[in-house]
Amino acid sequence: MIPSNKPVLSLGSGLRWLFIAGVMAFLYLPIVVLVVNSFNESKYGHKWQGFSFKWYEKLWHNDALLEAFFNSLTVATLSATCATILGTLMALAVYRYRFRFRQSASALIFVVLMSPDIVLAITFLIVFMALGIQLGFWSLLIAHITFCLPFVVITVYSQLKGFDGNLLEAAQDLGAKESQVFRLVILPLLRPAIAASWLLSFTLSLDDVIISSFVTGPGFEILPIRVFSMVKVGVSPEVNVLATLLMLISLVVVIIVPLLLRRKT
Amino acid sequence: MKPRFELFRSTIILITLFWLGLFVLAPHVMVLITSVLSPDPNNLAVWPLNLNSYVNLWDSLYLNVFLDSLYLSLLATGICLLLGYPFAFILSRFSPLLRSILLFMMVVPFWTNSLIRTYAIKLLMGKKGLFNDVLLGVGIIDEPLQILYTEFAVIFGLVYILFPFMVLPLISSFDKLDRSLLEAARDLGANGWHRFWRIIVPLTSPGIIAGCLIVFLPAMGMFYVADLLGGAKNILLGNLIKNQFLVVRDWPFGSALSVSLIVLMALLLWFYFKANQYIQRKGGLDDDTLK
Amino acid sequence: MKLRSLLVPVLLACSVTAQAAEKLVFYNWSEYLPEGVLEQFTKETGIEVDYTTFESNEVMYSKLKLQKGKGYDVVVPSTYYIAKMRAEGLLQPLDKSKLSGLKNLNPALLDKPYDPENQYSVPYMWGSTGIGINTEALAKGSITRWADLWDAKWKNKLLLTDDVREVFHMALKINGHSANTTNPDEIRQAYEKLQQLMPNVLVFNSDAPREPYMAGDVDLGMIWNGEVIMAQEEMPDLDYIYPKEGAIFWVDSFAIPAGSTNVEAAHKFINFMLRPDIAKLCSEEIGYATPNLKGYELLDENVRSNKIIFPDADTVANGEFQTDVGDALKLYNDYWEKLKTGK
């Protein structure tokens, strides 16, 4: 017997950490630039011109940017929630039931997963035009829900596959309806997958640029669209501030909330 | 277990089919149809049917963009893999806690919209940016380099934005890696290099292929990276498609370009499934031989 | 509990779609309005303004066309797009009785062929596209003409605006043709001329052409005069040249899309922008020339005498104002895509 803690393939430990540190530096370098520039007195961020909180104050008065930001949060929250609900149901349908077009349904989910954003953006634009849906809040929401769906379906489906089939059968033998089986047996077991899906959808929705820029319309501007013209112009200290704050908030939420939850249970 | 008619069951099947049909199948079919219509300045696309848009694709100019963006995306994918594979490998050797902390750290930058991060990269690359400052300071160069608005900048941006999409599938396939196989190989006297190439790489190949697909296809469409870091020239297929839809307003041609991407995707997926089948068959064989 | 947590997003959605009493969607060029103007308008009239921006006439036009003229209440197309959009029924006639500020405008910029009697549009700003040069890096006198940009020594060094008509203007002028030509041969010749220029191009930028100059990434290229004025605050070495072949002159105008649902508010807004004090503020802050004579008189003497903003009559006469080219625009656009695509 070989002790299993002995590395199977060994790399020098120092080398290993060096590599991880290098990759992390690569990932965080632009973030550091954003955070540092949010305190930079200079408007253009090409040079350091002294420490200042003025952009934080400016952001507070930049209604347009804040509105776009809240619109983004709204869309991300709603689309993550809807996508999680829809996706969970879809995964369940594909996993538990045999029906016509079941194969096609899973193929279509795969198509959404693999389609480049630009192709999805075009398809959405064309279908919204054809259906006469005004570009704006609803078009944005539908598009975001749809591109988040496959990630939910896959996450939930892979957890469903790990289930003990006997449990479900036992529930059914005891006379439970499908909806009861779902609510009382499946749903509680799926909780981790659902939480993960929601978080992933939320992240994807916040991060999207390509699809949003095609399907958004007048009167409902979200952050990336607002920022698109701003960043090219280079006048974006307030955007840096927003990014810094957003990251801070998410870190707090993701680190503190689980700690609180753990204490509760 | 007999299937029973149940409201719940039929509702969720109906919702599934409805949503996917309306917002996935129909739109893709419509793109296909649009691509064989004729462009019209007033109505976007009109009859009669024709294949002009597809003939246009073979214009050497557009063919070159296609090849160029294939090349850039391939390069970006390759670099992602080169960085992501060891990264995922090292992570998979760590304790679960350390691994989730590091994975979490990798995802955190993603809460900042990618456009904003791309802009930050732009600041780094300018003639007066940090990269040039460092290179000048160290004395490697005497004159600031033109980094921004080059293909290098575009590739850098693509790698940066898409890196986690490479790592996540890799991590999950490292998770499934059966350690006992590796231990057995060591017992049989295989050295590290041998174990890596003959066992680890083949067994994680589903993750490699999935990661590459998930990085490669979107890379061709990332028009904003080319806009910001590449100087708004039509470098990627995504720029071309976007301009056909929003500037030139030739929707049929734009759709034909998208269809070419869809076809490429279909080909790659077909390859993916074939490869998976092959690997599974091979994997099965290997299992037998090791037993 | 579960039910309630599901309700939250629904409520959120409702609050999003609920419309404020009076609202206005203003679709403008990016970087084309001083800070505070909209706030002042809202303060004075109580009308909320949704502000969105575009970076090219083409994108603005596409978005409007997609929405069939709906969704936006005030847009700012360049002159030649006014003619096009008017002809396609995308704009609605203005009610001049609600635009008391019209009398402030310079008659020389009104009643032009693109919009006789200004039935559909009111000028906001006029300006020019010329050559921008960083005099710290390059001697100012060394560049005088558009043709100088074709010099092979500028390989991978130039900035061009991301605007089809402006870029074609240079080549058409060098070839001795009108910048508003609709002759396919002349357009093709210009395209061939521009193909020779492409290796020199480092970047296309129409959002804020000043930015790459300020970042030190380019020292020479096309630029709008107002951008130079804005940049000079931080970069006094940036200078503007009216090329010998003739600069490009344009007028950007307010117009109301056919599908606007807040016509009343739109008129109020346009009239607000016609006020001398607002026109003065805009001209001062964003560096372009105001067509508003009353506003002009309010400007500082050193602004009024600044030849970059207000060129003398000869310079204007030597240049050419952009006008509508009708269906030839498609031809221009096709060549343009090819230019941006070629290596």
Short mmCIF file of N, CA and C in Angstrom, two decimals, chain C residues 154-157 194-202 343:
data_model
loop_
_atom_site.label_atom_id
_atom_site.label_comp_id
_atom_site.label_asym_id
_atom_site.label_seq_id
_atom_site.Cartn_x
_atom_site.Cartn_y
_atom_site.Cartn_z
N TRP C 154 4.92 56.73 -41.78
CA TRP C 154 3.93 56.65 -40.69
C TRP C 154 3.36 55.25 -40.54
N LYS C 155 4.03 54.26 -41.06
CA LYS C 155 3.50 52.91 -40.98
C LYS C 155 3.10 52.54 -39.54
N ASN C 156 1.85 52.10 -39.40
CA ASN C 156 1.33 51.72 -38.08
C ASN C 156 1.37 52.83 -37.05
N LYS C 157 1.16 54.07 -37.49
CA LYS C 157 1.29 55.18 -36.56
C LYS C 157 0.04 56.05 -36.46
N LEU C 194 -7.29 54.92 -50.61
CA LEU C 194 -7.29 54.63 -49.17
C LEU C 194 -6.63 53.30 -48.86
N GLN C 195 -6.71 52.38 -49.80
CA GLN C 195 -6.04 51.09 -49.57
C GLN C 195 -4.55 51.31 -49.29
N GLN C 196 -3.98 52.33 -49.97
CA GLN C 196 -2.56 52.61 -49.74
C GLN C 196 -2.32 53.19 -48.35
N LEU C 197 -3.38 53.80 -47.79
CA LEU C 197 -3.22 54.43 -46.48
C LEU C 197 -3.31 53.40 -45.34
N MET C 198 -4.03 52.32 -45.61
CA MET C 198 -4.35 51.39 -44.51
C MET C 198 -3.14 50.87 -43.73
N PRO C 199 -2.01 50.55 -44.40
CA PRO C 199 -0.88 50.06 -43.60
C PRO C 199 -0.42 51.07 -42.55
N ASN C 200 -0.72 52.35 -42.77
CA ASN C 200 -0.29 53.37 -41.82
C ASN C 200 -1.20 53.46 -40.59
N VAL C 201 -2.38 52.84 -40.69
CA VAL C 201 -3.37 53.04 -39.63
C VAL C 201 -3.10 52.14 -38.43
N LEU C 202 -3.00 52.77 -37.26
CA LEU C 202 -2.84 51.98 -36.04
C LEU C 202 -4.19 51.74 -35.40
N LYS C 343 -5.65 43.92 -44.33
CA LYS C 343 -4.54 44.09 -43.39
C LYS C 343 -3.65 45.24 -43.78
#
